PDB file of C-alpha atoms in Angstrom:
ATOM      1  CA  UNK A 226     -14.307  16.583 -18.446  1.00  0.00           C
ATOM      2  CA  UNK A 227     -13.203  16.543 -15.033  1.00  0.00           C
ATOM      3  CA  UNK A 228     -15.394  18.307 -12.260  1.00  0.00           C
ATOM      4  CA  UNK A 229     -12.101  20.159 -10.900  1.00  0.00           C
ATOM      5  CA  UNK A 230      -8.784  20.022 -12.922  1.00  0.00           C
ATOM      6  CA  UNK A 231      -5.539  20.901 -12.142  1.00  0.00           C
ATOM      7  CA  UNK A 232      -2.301  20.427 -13.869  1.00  0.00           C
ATOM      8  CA  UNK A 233      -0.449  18.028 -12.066  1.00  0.00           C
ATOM      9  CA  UNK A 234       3.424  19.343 -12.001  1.00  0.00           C
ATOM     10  CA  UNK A 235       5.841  18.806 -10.974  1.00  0.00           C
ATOM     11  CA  UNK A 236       6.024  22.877 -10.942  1.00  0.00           C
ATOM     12  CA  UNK A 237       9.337  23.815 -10.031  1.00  0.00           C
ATOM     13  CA  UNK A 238      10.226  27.390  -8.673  1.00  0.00           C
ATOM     14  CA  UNK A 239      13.426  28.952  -7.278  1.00  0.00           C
ATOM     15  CA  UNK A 240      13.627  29.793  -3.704  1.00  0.00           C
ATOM     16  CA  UNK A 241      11.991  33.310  -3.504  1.00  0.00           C
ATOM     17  CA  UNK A 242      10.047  33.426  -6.131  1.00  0.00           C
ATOM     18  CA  UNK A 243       6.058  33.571  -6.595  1.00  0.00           C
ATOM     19  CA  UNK A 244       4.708  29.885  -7.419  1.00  0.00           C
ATOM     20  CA  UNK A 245       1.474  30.051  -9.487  1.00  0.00           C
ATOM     21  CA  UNK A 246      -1.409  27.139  -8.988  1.00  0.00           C
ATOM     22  CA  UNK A 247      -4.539  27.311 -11.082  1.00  0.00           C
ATOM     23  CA  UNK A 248      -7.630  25.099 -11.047  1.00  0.00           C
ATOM     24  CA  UNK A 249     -10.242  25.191 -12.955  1.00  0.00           C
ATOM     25  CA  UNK A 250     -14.164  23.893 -12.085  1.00  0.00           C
ATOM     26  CA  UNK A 251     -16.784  22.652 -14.257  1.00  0.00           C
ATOM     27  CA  UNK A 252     -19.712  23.633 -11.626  1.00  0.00           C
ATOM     28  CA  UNK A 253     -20.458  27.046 -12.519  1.00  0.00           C
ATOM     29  CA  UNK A 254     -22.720  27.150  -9.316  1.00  0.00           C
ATOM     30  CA  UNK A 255     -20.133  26.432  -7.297  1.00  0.00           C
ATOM     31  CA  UNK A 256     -19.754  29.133  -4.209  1.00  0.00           C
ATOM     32  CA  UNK A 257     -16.709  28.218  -1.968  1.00  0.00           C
ATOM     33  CA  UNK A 258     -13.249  27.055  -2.963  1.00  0.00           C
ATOM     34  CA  UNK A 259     -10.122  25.657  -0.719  1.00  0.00           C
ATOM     35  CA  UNK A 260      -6.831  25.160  -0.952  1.00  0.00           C
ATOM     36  CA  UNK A 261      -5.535  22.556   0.820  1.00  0.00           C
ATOM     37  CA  UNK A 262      -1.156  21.428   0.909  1.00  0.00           C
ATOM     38  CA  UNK A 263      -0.639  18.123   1.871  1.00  0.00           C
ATOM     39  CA  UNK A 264       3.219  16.891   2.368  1.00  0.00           C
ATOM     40  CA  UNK A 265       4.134  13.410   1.913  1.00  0.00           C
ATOM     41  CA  UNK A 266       2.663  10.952   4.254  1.00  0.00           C
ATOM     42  CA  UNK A 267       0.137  13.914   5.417  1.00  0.00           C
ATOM     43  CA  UNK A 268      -3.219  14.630   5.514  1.00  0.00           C
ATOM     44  CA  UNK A 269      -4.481  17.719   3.517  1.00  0.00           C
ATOM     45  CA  UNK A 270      -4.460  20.875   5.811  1.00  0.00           C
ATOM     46  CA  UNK A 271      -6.264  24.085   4.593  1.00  0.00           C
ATOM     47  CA  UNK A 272      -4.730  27.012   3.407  1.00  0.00           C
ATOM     48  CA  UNK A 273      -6.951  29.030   2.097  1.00  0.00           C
ATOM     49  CA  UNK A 274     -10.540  29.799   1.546  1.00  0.00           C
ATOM     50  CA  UNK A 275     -12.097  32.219  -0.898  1.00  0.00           C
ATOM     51  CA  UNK A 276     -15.705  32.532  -1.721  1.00  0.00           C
ATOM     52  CA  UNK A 277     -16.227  35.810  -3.614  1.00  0.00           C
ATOM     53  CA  UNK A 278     -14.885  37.368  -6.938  1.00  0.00           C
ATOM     54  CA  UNK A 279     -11.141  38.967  -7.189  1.00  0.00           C
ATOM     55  CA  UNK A 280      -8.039  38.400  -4.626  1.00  0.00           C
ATOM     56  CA  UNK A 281      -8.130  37.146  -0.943  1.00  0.00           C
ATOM     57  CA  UNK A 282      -4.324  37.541   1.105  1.00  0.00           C
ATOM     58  CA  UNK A 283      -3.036  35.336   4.318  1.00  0.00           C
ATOM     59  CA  UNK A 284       0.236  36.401   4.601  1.00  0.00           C
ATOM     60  CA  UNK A 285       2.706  34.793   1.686  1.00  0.00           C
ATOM     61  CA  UNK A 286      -0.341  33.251   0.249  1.00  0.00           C
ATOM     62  CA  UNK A 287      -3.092  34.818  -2.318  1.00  0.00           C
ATOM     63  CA  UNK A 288      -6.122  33.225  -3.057  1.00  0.00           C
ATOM     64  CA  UNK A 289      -7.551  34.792  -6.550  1.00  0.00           C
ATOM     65  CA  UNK A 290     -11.274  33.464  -7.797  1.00  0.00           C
ATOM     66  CA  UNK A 291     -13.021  34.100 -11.090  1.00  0.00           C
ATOM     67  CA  UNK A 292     -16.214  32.659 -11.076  1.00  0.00           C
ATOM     68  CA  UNK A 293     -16.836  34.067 -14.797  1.00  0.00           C
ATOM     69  CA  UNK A 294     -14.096  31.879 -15.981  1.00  0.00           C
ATOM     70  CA  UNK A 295     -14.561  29.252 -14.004  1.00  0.00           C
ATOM     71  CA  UNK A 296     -11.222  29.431 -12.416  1.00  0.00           C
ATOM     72  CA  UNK A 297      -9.343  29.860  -9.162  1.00  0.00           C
ATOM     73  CA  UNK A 298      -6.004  30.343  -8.440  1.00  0.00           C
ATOM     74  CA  UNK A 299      -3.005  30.128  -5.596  1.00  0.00           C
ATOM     75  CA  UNK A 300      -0.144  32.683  -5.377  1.00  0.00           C
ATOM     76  CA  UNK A 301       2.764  31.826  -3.169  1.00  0.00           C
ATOM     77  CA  UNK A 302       4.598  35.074  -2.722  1.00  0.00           C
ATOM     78  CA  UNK A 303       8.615  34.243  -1.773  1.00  0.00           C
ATOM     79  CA  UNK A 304       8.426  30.385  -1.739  1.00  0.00           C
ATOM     80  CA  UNK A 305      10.753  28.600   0.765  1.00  0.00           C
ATOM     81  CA  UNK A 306      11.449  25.114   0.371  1.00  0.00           C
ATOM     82  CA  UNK A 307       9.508  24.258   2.985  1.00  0.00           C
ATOM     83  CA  UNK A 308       6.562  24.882   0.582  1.00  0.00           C
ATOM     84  CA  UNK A 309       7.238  21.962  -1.458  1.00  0.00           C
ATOM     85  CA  UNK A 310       4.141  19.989  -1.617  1.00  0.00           C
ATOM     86  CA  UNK A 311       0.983  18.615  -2.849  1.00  0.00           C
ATOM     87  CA  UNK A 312      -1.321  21.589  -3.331  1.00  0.00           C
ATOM     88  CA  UNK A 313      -4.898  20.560  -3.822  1.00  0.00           C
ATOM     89  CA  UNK A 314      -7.851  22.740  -5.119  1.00  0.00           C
ATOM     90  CA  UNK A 315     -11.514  21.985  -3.334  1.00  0.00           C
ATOM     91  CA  UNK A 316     -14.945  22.700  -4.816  1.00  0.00           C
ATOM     92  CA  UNK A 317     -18.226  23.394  -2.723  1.00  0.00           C
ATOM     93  CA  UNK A 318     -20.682  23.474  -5.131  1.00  0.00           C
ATOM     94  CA  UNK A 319     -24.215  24.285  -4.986  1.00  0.00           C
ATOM     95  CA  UNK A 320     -27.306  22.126  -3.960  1.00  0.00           C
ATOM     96  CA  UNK A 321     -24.594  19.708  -2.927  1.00  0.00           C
ATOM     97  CA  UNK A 322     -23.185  18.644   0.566  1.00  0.00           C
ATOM     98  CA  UNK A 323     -20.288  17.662  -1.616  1.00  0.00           C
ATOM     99  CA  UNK A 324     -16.387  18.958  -1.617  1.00  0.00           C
ATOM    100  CA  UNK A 325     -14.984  18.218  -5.134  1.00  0.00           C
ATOM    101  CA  UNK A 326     -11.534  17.822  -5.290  1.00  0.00           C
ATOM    102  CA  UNK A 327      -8.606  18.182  -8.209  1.00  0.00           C
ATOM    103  CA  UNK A 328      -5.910  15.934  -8.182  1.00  0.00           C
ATOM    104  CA  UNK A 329      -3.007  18.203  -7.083  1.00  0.00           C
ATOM    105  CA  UNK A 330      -0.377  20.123  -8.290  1.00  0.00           C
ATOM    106  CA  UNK A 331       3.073  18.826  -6.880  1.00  0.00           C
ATOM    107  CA  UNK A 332       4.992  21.619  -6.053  1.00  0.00           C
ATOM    108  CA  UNK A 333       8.984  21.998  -5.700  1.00  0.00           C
ATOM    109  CA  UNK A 334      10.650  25.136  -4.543  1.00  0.00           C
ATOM    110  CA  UNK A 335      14.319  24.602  -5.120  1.00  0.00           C
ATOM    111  CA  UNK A 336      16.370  26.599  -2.611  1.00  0.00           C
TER     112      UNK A 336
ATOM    113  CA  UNK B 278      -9.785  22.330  20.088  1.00  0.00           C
ATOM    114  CA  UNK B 279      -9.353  18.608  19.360  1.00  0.00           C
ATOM    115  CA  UNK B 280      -9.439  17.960  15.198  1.00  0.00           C
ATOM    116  CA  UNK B 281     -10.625  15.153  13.483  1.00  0.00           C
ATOM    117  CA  UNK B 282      -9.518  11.774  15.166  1.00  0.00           C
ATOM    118  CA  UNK B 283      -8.889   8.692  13.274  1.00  0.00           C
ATOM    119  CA  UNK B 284      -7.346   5.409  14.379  1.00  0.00           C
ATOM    120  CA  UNK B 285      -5.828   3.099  14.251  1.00  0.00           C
ATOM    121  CA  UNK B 286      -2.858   5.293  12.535  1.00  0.00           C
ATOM    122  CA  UNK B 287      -1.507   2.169  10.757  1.00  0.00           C
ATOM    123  CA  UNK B 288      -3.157  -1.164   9.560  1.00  0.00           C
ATOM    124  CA  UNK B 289      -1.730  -4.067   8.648  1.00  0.00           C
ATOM    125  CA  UNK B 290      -3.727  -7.224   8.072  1.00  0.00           C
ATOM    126  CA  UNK B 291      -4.381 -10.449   5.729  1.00  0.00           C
ATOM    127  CA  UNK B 292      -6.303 -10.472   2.972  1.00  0.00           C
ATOM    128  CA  UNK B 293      -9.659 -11.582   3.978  1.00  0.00           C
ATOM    129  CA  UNK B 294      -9.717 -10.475   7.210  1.00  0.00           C
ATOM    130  CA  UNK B 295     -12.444  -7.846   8.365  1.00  0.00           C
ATOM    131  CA  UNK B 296     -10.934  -4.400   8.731  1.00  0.00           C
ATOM    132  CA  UNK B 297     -12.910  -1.490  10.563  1.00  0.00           C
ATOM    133  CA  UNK B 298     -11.732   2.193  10.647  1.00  0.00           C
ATOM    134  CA  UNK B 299     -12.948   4.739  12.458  1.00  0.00           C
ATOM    135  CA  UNK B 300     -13.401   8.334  13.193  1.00  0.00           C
ATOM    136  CA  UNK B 301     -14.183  10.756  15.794  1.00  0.00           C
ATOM    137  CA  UNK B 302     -15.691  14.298  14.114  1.00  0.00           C
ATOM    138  CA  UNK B 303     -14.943  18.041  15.050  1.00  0.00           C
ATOM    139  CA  UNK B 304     -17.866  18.793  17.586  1.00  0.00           C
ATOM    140  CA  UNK B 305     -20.173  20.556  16.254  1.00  0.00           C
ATOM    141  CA  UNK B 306     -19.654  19.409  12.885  1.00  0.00           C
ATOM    142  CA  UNK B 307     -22.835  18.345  11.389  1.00  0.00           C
ATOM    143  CA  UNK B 308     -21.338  16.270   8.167  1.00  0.00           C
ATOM    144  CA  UNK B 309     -18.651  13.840   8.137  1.00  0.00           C
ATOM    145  CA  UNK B 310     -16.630  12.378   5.112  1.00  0.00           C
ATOM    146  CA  UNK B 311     -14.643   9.182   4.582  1.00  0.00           C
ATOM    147  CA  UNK B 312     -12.378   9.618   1.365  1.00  0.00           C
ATOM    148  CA  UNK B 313      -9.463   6.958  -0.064  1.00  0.00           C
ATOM    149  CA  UNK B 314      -6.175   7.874  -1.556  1.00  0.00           C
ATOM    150  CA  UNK B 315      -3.914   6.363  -3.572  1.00  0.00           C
ATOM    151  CA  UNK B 316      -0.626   7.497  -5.730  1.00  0.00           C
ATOM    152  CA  UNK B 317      -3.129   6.355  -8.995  1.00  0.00           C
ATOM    153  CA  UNK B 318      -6.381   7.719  -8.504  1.00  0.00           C
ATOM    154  CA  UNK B 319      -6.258  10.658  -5.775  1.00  0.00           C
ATOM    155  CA  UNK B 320      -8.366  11.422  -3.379  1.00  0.00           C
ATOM    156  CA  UNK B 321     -11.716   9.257  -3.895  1.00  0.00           C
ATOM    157  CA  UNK B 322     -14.894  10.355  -2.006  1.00  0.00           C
ATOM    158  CA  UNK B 323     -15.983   7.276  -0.607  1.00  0.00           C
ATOM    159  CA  UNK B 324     -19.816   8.931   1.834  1.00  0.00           C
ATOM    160  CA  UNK B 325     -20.544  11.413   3.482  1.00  0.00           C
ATOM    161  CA  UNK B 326     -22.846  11.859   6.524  1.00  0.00           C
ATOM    162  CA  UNK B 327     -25.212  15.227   7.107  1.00  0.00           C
ATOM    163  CA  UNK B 328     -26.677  14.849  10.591  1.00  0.00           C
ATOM    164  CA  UNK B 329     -25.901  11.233  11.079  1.00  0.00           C
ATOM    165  CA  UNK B 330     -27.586  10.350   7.770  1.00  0.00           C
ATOM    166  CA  UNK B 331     -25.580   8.933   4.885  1.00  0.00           C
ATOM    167  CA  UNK B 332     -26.372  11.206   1.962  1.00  0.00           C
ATOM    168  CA  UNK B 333     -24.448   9.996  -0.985  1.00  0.00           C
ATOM    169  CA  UNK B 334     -22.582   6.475  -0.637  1.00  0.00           C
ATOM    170  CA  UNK B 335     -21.812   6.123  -4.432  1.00  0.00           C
ATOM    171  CA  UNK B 336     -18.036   6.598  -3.945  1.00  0.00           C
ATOM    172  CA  UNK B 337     -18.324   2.929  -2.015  1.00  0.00           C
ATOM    173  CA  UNK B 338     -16.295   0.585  -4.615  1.00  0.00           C
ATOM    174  CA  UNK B 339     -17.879  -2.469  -3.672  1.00  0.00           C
ATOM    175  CA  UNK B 340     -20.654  -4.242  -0.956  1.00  0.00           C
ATOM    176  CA  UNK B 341     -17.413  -4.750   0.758  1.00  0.00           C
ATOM    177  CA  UNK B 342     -17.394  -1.481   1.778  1.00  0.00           C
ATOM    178  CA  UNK B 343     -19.904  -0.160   4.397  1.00  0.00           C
ATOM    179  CA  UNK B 344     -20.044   2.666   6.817  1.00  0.00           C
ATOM    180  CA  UNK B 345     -22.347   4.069   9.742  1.00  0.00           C
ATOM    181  CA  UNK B 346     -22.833   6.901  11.399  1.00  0.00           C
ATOM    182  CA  UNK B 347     -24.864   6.168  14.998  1.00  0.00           C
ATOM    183  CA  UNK B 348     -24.401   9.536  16.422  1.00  0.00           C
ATOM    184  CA  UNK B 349     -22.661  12.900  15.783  1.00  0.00           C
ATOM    185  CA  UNK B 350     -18.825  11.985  17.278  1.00  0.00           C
ATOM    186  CA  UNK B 351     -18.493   8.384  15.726  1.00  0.00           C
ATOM    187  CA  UNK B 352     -17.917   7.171  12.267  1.00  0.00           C
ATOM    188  CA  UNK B 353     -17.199   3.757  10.714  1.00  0.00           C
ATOM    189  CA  UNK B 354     -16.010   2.379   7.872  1.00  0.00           C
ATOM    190  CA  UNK B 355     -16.221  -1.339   7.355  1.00  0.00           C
ATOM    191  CA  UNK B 356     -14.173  -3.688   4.856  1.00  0.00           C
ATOM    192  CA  UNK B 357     -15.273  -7.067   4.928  1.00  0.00           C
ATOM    193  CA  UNK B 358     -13.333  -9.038   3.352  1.00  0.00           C
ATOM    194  CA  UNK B 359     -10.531  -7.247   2.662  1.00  0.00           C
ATOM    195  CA  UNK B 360      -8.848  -7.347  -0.809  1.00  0.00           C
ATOM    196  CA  UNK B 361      -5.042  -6.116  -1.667  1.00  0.00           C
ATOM    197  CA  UNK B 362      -6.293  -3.437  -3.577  1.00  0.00           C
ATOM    198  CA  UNK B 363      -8.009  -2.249  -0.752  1.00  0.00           C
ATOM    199  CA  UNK B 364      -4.613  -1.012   0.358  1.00  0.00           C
ATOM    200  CA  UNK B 365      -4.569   3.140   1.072  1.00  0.00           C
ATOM    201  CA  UNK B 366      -4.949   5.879   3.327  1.00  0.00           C
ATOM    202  CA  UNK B 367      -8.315   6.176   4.883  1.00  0.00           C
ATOM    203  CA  UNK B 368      -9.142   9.955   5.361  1.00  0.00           C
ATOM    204  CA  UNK B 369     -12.131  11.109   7.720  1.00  0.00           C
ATOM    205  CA  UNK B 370     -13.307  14.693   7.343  1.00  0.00           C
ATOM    206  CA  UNK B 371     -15.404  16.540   8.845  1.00  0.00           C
ATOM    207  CA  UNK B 372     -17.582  20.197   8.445  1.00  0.00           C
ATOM    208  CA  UNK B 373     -20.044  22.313   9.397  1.00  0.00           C
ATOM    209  CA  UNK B 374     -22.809  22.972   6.397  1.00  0.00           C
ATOM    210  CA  UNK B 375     -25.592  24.909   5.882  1.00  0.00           C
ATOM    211  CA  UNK B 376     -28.539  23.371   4.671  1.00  0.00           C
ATOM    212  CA  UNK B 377     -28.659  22.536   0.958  1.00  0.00           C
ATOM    213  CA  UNK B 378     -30.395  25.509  -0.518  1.00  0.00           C
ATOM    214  CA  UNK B 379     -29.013  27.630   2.102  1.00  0.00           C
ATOM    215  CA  UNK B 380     -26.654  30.500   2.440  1.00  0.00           C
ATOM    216  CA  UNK B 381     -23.622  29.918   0.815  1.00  0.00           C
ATOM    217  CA  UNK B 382     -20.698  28.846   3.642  1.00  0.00           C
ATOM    218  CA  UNK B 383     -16.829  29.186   3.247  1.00  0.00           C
ATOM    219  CA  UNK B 384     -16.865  26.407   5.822  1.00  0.00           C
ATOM    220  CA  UNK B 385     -14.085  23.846   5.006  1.00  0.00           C
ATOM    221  CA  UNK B 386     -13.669  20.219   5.383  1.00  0.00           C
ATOM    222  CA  UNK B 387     -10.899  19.684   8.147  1.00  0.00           C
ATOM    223  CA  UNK B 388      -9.279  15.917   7.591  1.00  0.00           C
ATOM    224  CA  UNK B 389      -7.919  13.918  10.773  1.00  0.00           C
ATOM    225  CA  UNK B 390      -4.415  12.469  10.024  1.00  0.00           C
ATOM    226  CA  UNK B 391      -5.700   9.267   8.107  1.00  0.00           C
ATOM    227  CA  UNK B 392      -5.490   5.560   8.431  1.00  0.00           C
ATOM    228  CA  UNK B 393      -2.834   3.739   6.266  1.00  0.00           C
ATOM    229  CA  UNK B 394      -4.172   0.731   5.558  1.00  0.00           C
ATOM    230  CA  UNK B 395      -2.103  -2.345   3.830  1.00  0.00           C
ATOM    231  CA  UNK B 396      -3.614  -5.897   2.742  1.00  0.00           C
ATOM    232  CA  UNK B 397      -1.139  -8.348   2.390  1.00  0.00           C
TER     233      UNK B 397
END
């Protein structure tokens, strides 16, 4: 079993409509969680950060974590084609200097 | 503020040749990471650095591979030789962590722009 999995798309939305990204984590002392986009030929650049229990909100973007299930998840509220990327879930876990990271979830908003 | 500064941007060199990247931290930052990506396998961890100490170099493929740390604002990371399937992008990171055992941090890794790297 991987550490952090996501599923790896492509995950194609209309333009305007909410894009879903999940990841789940095997570390179930794991504390903080990122999401990083990375476009083609890009480094990763944060999104969002979410450290407790239930829904975090920048703007178009919801972070939602639930560290009984192990799971944490992305909303992208009225997705614009810019949006198409590479979305990539991080993992801080615990007693660990280490950032675990899933392999992506290509994402395609079709305008 | 400055980011995370890599060079060179691009690297193009023979196979065999010795190859060094490097990497410039945020300030500040106490832990720095060198990752590899490719379209097959992601984004590997390659080592990271806490305070100038390497911490966990298992990522390191091969005695090819070496890095160093000698103070907070420089990083290396050595191939020698270098191999075709050495070929990548070269990611530094860099972030600001408590101490193991500590308070929990949302602290995030911020990654400079990355080193392409191609062994002919």
């Amino acid at each position: 079993q991987k550490e952090v999995e996501q599923n790896s798309g492509p995950l194609s939305v209309p333009e305007g409509a909410i894009a879903s990204l999940n990841c789940t984590y095997s570390d179930r002392g794991s504390q903080s969680f990122f999401w990083y986009r990375q476009y083609s030929g890009k480094s990763p650049e944060l999104i969002m950060s979410i450290y407790s229990n239930g829904d975090k909100e920048d703007g178009r973007f919801t972070a939602q974590l639930n560290k009984a299930s192990q799971y944490v998840s992305l909303l992208i509220r009225d997705s614009q084609p810019s949006d198409s990327a590479t979305y990539l879930c991080a993992v801080h876990g615990s007693g660990t200097y280490k950032y675990i990271f899933g392999t992506g979830t290509r994402l395609k908003v079709l305008a | 503020d400055a980011g995370v500064i890599q060079s060179p941007r691009h690297e193009v060199t023979e196979m065999g040749q010795e190859v060094t990247l490097r990497c410039k931290p945020i300030s500040g930052h106490n832990s720095l990471f060198w990752y590899r990506q490719t379209m097959m396998r992601g984004l590997e961890l390659l080592i990271y650095f806490n305070n100038n100490v390497p911490i966990d170099d298992s990522g390191m493929p091969e005695d090819r591979f070496s890095a160093k740390m000698p103070n907070a604002s420089f990083s290396t990371l050595k191939i020698q030789p270098s191999e075709p399937r050495d070929s990548a992008v070269y990611f530094c990171a860099s972030s600001l962590i408590p101490p193991v055992g500590g308070v929990a941090s949302d602290q995030p890794q911020h990654f400079g722009d990355g080193t392409r790297l191609s062994i002919l």
